[in-house]
PDB file of C-alpha atoms and ligand atoms in Angstrom:
ATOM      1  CA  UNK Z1375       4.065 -56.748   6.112  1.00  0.00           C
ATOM      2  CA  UNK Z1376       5.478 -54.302   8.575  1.00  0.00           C
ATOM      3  CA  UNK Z1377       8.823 -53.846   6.384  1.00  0.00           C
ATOM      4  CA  UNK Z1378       6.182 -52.857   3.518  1.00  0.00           C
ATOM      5  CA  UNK Z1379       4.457 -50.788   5.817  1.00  0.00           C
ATOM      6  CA  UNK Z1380       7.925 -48.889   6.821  1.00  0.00           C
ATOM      7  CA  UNK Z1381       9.424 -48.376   3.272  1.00  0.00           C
ATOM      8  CA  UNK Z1382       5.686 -47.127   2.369  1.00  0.00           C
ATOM      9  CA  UNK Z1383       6.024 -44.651   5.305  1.00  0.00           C
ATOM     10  CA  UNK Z1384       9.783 -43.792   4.691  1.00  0.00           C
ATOM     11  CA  UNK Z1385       8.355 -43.250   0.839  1.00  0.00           C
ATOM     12  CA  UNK Z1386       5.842 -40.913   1.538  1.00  0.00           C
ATOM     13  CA  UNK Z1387       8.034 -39.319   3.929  1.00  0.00           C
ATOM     14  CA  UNK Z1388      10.896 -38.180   1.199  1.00  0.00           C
ATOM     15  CA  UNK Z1389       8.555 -38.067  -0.884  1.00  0.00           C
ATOM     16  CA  UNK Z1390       6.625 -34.769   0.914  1.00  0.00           C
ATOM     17  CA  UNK Z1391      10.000 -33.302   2.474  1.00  0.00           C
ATOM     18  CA  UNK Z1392      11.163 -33.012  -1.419  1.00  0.00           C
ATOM     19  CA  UNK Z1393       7.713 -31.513  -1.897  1.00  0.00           C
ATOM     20  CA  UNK Z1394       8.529 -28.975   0.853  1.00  0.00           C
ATOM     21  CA  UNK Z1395      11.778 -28.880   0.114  1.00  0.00           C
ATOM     22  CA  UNK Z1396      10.994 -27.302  -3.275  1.00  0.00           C
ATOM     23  CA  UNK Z1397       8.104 -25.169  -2.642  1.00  0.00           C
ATOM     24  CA  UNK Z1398      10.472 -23.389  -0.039  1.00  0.00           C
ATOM     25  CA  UNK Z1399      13.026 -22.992  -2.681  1.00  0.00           C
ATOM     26  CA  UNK Z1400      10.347 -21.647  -4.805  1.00  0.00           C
ATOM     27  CA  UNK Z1401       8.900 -19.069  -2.652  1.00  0.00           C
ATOM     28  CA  UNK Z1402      12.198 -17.861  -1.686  1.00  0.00           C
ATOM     29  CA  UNK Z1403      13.330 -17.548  -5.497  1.00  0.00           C
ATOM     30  CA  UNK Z1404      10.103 -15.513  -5.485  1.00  0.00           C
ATOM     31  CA  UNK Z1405      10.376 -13.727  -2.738  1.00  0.00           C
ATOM     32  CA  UNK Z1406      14.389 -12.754  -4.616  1.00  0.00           C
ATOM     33  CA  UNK Z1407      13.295 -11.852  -7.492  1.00  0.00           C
ATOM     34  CA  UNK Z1408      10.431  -9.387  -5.436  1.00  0.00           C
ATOM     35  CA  UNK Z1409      13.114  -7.911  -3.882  1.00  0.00           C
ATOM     36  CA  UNK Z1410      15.027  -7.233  -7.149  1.00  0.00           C
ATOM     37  CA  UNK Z1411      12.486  -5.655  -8.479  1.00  0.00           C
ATOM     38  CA  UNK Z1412      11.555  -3.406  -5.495  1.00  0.00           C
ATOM     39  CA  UNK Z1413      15.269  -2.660  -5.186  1.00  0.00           C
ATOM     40  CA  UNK Z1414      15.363  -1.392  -9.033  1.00  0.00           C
ATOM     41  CA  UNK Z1415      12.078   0.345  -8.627  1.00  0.00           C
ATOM     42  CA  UNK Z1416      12.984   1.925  -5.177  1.00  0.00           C
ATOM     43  CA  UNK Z1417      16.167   3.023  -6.993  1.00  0.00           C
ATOM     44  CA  UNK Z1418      14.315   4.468 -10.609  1.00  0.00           C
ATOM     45  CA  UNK Z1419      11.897   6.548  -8.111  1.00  0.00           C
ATOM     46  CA  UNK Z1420      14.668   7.859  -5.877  1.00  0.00           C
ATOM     47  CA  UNK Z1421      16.710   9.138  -9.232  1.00  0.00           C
ATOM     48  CA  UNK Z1422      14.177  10.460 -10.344  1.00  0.00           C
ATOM     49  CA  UNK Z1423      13.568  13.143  -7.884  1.00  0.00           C
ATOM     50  CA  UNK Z1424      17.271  13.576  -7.589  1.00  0.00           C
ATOM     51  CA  UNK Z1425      18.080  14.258 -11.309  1.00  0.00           C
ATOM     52  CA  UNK Z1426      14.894  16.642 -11.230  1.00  0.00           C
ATOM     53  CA  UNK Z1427      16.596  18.735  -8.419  1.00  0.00           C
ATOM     54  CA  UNK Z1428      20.203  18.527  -9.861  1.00  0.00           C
ATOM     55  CA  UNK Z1429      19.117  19.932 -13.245  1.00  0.00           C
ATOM     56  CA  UNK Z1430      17.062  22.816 -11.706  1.00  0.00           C
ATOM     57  CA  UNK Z1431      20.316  23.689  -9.349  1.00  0.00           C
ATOM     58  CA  UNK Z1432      22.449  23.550 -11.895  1.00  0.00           C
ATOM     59  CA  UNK Z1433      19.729  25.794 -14.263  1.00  0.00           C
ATOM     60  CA  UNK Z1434      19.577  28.292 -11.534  1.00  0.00           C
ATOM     61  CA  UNK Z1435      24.157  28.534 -11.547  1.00  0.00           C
ATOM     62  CA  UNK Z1436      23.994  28.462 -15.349  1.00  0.00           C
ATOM     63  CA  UNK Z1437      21.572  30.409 -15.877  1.00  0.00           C
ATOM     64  CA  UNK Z1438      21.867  33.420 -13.384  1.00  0.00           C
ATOM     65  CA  UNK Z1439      18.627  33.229 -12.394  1.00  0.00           C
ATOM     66  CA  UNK Z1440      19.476  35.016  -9.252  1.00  0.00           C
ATOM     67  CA  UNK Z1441      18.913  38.002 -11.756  1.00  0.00           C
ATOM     68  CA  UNK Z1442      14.816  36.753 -12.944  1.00  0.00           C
ATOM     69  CA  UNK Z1443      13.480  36.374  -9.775  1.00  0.00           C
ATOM     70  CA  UNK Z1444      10.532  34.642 -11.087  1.00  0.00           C
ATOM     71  CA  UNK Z1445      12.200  31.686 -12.832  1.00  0.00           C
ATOM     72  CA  UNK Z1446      14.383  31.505  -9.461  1.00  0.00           C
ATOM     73  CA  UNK Z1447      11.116  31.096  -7.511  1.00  0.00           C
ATOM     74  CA  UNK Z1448       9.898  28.452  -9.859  1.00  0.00           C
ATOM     75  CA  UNK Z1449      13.067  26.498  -9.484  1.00  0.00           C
ATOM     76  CA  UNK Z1450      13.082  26.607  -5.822  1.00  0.00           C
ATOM     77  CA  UNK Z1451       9.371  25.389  -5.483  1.00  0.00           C
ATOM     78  CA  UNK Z1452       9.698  22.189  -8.092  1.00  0.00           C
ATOM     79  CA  UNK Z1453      12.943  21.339  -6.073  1.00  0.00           C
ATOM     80  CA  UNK Z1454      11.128  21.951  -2.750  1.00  0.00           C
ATOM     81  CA  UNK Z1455       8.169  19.526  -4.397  1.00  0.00           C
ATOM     82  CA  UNK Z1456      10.533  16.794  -5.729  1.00  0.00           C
ATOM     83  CA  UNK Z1457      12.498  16.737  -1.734  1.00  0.00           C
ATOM     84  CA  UNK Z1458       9.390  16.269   0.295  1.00  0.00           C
ATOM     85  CA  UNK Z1459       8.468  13.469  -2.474  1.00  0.00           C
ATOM     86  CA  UNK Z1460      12.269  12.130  -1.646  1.00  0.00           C
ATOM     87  CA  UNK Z1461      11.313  12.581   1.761  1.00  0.00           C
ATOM     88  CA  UNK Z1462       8.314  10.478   2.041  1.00  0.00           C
ATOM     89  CA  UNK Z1463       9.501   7.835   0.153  1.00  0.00           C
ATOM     90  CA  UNK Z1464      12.512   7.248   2.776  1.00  0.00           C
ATOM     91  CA  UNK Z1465      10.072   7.587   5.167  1.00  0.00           C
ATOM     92  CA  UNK Z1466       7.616   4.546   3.527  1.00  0.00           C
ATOM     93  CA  UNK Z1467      10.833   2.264   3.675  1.00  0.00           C
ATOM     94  CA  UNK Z1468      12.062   3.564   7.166  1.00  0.00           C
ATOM     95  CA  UNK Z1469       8.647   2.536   8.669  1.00  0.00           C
ATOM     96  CA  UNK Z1470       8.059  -0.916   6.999  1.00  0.00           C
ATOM     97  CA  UNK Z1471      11.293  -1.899   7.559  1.00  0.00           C
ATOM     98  CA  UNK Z1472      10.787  -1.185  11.494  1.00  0.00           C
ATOM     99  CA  UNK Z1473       7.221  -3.105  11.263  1.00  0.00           C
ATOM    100  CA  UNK Z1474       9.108  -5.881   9.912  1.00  0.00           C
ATOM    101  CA  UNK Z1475      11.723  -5.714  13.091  1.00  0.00           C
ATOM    102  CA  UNK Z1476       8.187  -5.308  15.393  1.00  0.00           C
ATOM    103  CA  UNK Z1477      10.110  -2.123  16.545  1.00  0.00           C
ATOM    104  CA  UNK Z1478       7.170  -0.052  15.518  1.00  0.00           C
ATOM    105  CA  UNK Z1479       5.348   1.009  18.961  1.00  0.00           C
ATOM    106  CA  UNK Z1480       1.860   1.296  18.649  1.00  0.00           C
ATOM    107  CA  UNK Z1481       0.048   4.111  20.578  1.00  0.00           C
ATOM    108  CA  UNK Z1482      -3.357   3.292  21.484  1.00  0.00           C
ATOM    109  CA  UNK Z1483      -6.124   6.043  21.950  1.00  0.00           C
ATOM    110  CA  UNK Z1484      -9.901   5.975  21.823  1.00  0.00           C
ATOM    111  CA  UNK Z1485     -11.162   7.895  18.831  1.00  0.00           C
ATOM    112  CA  UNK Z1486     -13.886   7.985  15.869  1.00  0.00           C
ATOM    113  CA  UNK Z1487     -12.948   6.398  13.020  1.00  0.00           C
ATOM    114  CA  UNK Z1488     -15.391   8.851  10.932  1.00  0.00           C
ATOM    115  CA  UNK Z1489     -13.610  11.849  11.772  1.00  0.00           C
ATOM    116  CA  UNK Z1490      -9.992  10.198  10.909  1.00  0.00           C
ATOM    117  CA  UNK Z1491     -11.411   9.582   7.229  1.00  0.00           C
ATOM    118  CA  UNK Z1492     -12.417  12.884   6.719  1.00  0.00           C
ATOM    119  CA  UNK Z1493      -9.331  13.939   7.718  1.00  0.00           C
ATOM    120  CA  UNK Z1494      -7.614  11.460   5.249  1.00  0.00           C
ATOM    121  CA  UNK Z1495     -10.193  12.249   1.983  1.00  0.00           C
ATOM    122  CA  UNK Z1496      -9.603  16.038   2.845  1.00  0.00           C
ATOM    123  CA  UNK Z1497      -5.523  15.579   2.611  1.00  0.00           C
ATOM    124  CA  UNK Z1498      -5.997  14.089  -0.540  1.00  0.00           C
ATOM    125  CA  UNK Z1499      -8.032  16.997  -2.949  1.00  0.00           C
ATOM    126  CA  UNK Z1500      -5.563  17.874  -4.988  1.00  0.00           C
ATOM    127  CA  UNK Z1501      -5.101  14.173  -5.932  1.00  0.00           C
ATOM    128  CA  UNK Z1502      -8.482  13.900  -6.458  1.00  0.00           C
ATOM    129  CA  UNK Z1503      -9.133  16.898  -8.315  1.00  0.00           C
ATOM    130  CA  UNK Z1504      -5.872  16.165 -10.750  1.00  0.00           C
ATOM    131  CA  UNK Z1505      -7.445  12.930 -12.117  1.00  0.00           C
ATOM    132  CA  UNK Z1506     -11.229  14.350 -12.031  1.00  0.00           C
ATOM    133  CA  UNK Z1507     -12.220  11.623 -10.091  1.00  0.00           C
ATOM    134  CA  UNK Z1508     -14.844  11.389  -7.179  1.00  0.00           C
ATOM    135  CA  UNK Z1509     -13.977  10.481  -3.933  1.00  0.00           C
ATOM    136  CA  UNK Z1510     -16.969  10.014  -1.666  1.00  0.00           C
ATOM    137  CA  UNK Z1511     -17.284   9.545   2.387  1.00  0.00           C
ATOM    138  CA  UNK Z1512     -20.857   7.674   2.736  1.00  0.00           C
ATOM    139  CA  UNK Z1513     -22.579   9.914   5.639  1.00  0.00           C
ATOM    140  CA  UNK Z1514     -23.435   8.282   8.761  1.00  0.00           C
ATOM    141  CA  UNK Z1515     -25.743   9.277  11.630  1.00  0.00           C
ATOM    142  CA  UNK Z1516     -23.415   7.896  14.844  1.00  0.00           C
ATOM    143  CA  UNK Z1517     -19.287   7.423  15.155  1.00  0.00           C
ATOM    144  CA  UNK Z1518     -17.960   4.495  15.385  1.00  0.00           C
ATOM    145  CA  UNK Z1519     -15.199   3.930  17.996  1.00  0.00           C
ATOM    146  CA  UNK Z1520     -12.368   2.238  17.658  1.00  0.00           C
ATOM    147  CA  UNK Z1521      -9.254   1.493  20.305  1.00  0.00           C
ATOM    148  CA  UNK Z1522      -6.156   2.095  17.765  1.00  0.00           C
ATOM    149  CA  UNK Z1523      -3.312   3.757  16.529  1.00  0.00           C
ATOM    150  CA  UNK Z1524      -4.738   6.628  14.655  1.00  0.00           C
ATOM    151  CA  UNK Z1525      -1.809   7.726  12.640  1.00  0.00           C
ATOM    152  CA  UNK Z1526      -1.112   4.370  11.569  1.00  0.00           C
ATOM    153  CA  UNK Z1527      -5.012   3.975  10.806  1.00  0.00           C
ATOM    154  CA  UNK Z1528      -5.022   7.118   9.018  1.00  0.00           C
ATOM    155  CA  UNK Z1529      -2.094   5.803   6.909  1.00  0.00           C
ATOM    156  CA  UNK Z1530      -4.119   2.846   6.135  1.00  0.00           C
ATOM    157  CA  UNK Z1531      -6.725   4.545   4.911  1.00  0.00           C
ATOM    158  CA  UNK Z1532      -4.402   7.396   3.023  1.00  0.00           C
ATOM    159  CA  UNK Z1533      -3.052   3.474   1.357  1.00  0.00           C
ATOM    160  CA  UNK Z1534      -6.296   2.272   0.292  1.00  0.00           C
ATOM    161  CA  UNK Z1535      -7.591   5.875  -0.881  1.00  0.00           C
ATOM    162  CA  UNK Z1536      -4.153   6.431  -2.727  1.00  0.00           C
ATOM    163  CA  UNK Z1537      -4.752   2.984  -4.803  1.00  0.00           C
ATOM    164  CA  UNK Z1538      -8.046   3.032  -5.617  1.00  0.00           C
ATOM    165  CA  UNK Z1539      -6.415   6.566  -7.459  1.00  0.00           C
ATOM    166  CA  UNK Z1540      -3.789   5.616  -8.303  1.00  0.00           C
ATOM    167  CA  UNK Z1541      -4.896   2.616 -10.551  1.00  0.00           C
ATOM    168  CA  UNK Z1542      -8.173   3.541 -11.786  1.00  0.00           C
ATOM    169  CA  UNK Z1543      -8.890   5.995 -15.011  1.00  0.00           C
ATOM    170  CA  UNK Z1544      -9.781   9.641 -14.447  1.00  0.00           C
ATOM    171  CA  UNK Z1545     -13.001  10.096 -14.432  1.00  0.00           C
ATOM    172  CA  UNK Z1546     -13.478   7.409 -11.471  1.00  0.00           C
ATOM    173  CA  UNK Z1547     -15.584   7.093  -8.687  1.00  0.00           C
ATOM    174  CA  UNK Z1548     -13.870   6.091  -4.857  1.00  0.00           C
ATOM    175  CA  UNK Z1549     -16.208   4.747  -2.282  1.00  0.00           C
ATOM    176  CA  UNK Z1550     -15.698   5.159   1.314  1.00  0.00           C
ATOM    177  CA  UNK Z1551     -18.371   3.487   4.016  1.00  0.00           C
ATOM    178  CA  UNK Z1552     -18.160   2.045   7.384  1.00  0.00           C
ATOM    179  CA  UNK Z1553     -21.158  -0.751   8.395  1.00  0.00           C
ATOM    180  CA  UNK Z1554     -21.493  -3.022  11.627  1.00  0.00           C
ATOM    181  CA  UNK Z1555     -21.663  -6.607  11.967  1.00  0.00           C
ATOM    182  CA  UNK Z1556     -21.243  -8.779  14.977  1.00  0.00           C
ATOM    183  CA  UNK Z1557     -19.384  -6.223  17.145  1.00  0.00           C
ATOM    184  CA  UNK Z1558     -16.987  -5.820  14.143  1.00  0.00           C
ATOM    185  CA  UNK Z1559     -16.061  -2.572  12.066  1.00  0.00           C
ATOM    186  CA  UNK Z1560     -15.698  -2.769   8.618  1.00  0.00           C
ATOM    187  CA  UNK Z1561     -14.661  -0.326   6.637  1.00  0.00           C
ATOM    188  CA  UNK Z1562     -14.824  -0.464   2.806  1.00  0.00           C
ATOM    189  CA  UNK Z1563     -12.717   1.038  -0.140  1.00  0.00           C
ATOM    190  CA  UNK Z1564     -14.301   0.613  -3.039  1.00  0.00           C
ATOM    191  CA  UNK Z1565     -13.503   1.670  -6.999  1.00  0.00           C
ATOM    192  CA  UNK Z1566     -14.464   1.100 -10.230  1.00  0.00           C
ATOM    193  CA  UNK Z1567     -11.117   0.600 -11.607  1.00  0.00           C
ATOM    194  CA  UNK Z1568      -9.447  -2.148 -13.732  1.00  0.00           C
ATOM    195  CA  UNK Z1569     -10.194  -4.646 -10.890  1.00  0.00           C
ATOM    196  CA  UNK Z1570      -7.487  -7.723  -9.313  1.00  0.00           C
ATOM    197  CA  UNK Z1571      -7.039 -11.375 -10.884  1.00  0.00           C
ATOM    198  CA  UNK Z1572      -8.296 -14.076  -8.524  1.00  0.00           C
ATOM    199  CA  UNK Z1573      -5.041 -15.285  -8.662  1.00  0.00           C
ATOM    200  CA  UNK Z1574      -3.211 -12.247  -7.383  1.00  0.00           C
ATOM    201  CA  UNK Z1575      -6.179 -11.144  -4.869  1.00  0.00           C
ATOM    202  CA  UNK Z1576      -4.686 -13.013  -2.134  1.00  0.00           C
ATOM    203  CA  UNK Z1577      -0.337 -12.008  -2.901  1.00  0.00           C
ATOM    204  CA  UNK Z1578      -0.989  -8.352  -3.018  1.00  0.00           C
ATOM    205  CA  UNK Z1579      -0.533  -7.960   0.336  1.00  0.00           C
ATOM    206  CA  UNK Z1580       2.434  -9.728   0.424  1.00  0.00           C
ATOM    207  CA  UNK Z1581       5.808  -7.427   0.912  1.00  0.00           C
ATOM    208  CA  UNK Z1582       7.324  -6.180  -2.187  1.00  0.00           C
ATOM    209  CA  UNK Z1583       4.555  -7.624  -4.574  1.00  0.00           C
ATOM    210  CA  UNK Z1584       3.463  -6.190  -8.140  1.00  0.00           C
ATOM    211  CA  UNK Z1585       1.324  -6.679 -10.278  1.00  0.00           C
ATOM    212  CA  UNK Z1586       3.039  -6.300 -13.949  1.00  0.00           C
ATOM    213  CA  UNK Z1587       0.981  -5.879 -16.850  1.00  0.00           C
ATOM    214  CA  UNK Z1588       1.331  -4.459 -20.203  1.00  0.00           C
ATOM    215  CA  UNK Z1589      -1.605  -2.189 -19.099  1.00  0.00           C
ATOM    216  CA  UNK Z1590      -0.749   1.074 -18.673  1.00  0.00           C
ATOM    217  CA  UNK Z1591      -2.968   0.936 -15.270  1.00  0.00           C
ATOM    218  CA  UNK Z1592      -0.684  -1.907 -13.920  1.00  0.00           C
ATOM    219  CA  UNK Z1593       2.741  -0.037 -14.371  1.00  0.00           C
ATOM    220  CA  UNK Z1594       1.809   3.241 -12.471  1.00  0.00           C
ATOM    221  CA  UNK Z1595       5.208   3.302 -10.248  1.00  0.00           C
ATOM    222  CA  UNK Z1596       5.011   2.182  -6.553  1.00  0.00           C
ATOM    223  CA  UNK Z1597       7.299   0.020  -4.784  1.00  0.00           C
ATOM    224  CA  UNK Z1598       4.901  -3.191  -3.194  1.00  0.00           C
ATOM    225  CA  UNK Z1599       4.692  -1.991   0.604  1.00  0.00           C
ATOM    226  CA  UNK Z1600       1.430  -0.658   0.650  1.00  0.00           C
ATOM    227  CA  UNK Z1601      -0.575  -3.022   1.243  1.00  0.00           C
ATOM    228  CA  UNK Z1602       1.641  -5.183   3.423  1.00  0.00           C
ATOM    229  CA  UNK Z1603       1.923  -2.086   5.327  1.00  0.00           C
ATOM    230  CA  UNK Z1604      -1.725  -2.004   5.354  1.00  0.00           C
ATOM    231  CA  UNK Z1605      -1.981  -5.692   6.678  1.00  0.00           C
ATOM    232  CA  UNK Z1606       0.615  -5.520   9.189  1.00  0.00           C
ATOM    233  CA  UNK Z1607      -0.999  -2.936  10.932  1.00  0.00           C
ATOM    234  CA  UNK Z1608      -4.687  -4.051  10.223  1.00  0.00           C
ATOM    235  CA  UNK Z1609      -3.273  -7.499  12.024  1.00  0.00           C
ATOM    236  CA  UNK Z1610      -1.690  -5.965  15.233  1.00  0.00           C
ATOM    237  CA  UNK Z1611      -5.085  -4.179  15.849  1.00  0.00           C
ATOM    238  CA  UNK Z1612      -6.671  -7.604  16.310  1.00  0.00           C
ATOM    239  CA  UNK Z1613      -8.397  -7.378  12.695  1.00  0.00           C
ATOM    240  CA  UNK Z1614      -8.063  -8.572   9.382  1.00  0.00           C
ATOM    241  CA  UNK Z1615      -7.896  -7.276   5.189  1.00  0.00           C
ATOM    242  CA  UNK Z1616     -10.358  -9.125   3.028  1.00  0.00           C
ATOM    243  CA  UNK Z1617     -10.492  -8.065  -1.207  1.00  0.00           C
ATOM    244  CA  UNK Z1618     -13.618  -8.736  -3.276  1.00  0.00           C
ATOM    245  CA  UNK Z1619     -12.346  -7.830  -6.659  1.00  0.00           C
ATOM    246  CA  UNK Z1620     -13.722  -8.427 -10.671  1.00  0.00           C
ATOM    247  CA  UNK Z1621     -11.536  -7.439 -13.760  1.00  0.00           C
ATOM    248  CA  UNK Z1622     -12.910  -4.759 -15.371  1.00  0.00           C
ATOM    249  CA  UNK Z1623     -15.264  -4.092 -12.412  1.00  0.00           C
ATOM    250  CA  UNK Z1624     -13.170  -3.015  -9.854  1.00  0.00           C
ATOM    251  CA  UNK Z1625     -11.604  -3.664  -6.636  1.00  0.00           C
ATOM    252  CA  UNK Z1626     -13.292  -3.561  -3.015  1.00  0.00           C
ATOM    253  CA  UNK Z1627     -10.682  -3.606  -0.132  1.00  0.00           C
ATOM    254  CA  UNK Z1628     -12.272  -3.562   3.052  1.00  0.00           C
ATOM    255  CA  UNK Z1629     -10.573  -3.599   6.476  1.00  0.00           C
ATOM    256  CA  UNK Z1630     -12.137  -5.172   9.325  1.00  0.00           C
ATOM    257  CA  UNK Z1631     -11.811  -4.445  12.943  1.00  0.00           C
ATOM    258  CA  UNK Z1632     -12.618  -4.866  16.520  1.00  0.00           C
ATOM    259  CA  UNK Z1633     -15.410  -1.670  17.501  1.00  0.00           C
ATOM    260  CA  UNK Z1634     -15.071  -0.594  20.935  1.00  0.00           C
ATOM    261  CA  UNK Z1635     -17.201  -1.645  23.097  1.00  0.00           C
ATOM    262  CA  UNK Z1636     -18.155   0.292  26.777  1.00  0.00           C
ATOM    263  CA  UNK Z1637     -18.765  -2.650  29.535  1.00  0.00           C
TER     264      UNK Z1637
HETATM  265  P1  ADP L 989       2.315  -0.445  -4.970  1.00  0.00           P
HETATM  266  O1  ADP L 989       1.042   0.324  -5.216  1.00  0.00           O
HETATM  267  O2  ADP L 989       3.417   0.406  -4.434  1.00  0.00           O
HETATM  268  O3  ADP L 989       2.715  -1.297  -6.131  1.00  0.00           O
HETATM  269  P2  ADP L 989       0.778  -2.029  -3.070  1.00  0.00           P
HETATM  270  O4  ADP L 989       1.257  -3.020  -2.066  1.00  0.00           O
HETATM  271  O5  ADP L 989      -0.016  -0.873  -2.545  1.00  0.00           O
HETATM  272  O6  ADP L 989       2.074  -1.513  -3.808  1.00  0.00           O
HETATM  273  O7  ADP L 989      -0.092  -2.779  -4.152  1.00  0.00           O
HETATM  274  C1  ADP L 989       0.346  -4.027  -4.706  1.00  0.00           C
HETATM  275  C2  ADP L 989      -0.248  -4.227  -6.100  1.00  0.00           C
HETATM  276  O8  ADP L 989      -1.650  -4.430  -6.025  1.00  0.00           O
HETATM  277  C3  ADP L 989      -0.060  -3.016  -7.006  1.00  0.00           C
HETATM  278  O9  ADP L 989       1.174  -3.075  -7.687  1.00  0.00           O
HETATM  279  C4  ADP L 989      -1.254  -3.106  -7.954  1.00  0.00           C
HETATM  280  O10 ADP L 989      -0.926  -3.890  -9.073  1.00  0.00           O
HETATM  281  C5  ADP L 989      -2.320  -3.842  -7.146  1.00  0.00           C
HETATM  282  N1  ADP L 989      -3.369  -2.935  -6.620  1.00  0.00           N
HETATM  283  C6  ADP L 989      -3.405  -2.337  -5.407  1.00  0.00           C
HETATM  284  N2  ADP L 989      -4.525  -1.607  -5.252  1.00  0.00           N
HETATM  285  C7  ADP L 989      -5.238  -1.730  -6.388  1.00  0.00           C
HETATM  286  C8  ADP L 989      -6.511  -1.225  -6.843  1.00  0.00           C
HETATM  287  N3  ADP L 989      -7.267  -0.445  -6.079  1.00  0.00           N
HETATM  288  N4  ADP L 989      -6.911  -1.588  -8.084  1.00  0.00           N
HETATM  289  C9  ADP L 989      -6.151  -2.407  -8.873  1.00  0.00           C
HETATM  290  N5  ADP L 989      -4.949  -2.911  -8.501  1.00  0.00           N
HETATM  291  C10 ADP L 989      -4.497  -2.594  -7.276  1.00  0.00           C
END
């Protein structure tokens, strides 16, 4: 009885490391191929500056604009444009890969997280305004404090705002509220956009992650950092993401946090 027992146990045992053994192989064939794909996305949005910028220099030599100061001006300001773009895309990797070393120091302050979305939905007008959407701040009568990182907050919310854009139609409507629950802060992005699989709701905010569709919505460019980004720093403010999300209905991230508290 006990030998049965043992070769039962020793069984089940192979049995579940194989198990393991293969779901690790799995993910991290997953996790390769993510990080394929981010490295030939990363690489198609960095050309694509760069080519703009070496065809307007080399316009500008060919050309003699020098002598049509107009045109020159023109030049200069779409090659201005396409660096900062350059620019802030370095800067997206730079910082994620220095979360993911837990380099990144995190400056706490006291400060209204009210007035650091207005900030945010101002920055991002033009945005708005190019895709005739609506992008809306519900009002509320008292701030709500938080103890965080601001500029990595703001970022956050810049994330979330940029999205919810980003992947919804023009003509859409972006939903910004904060509400109170059990000494928590939530804070809710909300669009009407082409909404998040079930299946997918929970891997988005894994690093590198896609979705691909043969939507046109789906294959707007971005590289799969965002909303890790957004987690990562969510998580080392004590708080946590959570995604209600319908296809065809739209998506609702919401970011929940610890509200500060006087004693
Ligand atoms: P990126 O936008 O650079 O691809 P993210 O990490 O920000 O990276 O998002 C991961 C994926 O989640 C996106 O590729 C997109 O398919 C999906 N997604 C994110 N936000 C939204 C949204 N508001 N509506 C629909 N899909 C979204």
């Amino acid at each position: 009885r006990y030998y049965l027992i043992s070769s039962f146990l020793m069984l089940a045992l192979t049995a579940a490391a194989f198990y393991l053994l293969i779901r690790l192989m799995k993910n991290q064939q997953l996790y390769a191929q993510a990080r394929m794909s981010f490295t030939s996305n990363m690489t198609h949005e960095l050309q694509t500056p760069i080519s703009t910028i070496a065809v307007a220099l080399e316009s500008i030599s060919k050309y003699h604009l020098i002598d049509e100061p107009e045109k020159l001006q023109n030049y200069i300001n779409i090659s201005r444009h396409e660096l900062q773009r350059l620019q802030a895309m370095i800067e997206k990797v730079l910082k994620q890969e220095q979360m993911d070393l837990g380099k990144t120091n995190l400056q706490f302050t006291l400060f209204d997280i009210q007035s650091v979305l207005k900030q945010v939905i101002f920055s991002m007008d033009i945005q708005v305004r190019e895709k005739n959407s609506q992008l809306i701040l519900v009002p509320s009568d008292e701030p709500y404090f938080i103890k965080g990182d601001a500029m990595h907050i703001a970022n956050v919310c810049y994330n979330l705002i940029d999205n919810a854009l980003k992947y919804s139609p023009a003509h859409s409507k972006i939903e910004v509220s904060c509400s109170i629950a059990d000494g928590e802060l939530t804070i809710s992005f909300k669009d009407n956009g082409p909404g998040i699989k079930e299946i997918y709701q929970q891997q988005v905010f894994e690093r590198f992650f896609r979705i691909f569709s043969q939507d046109n919505i789906h294959n707007v460019k971005g590289s799969g950092l965002g909303l890790h980004y957004v987690k990562q720093v969510v998580e080392l403010h004590g708080g946590r993401v959570a995604l209600q999300s319908k296809i065809g209905k739209g998506s609702n991230f919401m970011i929940i946090l610890p509200l500060y508290e006087e004693n």
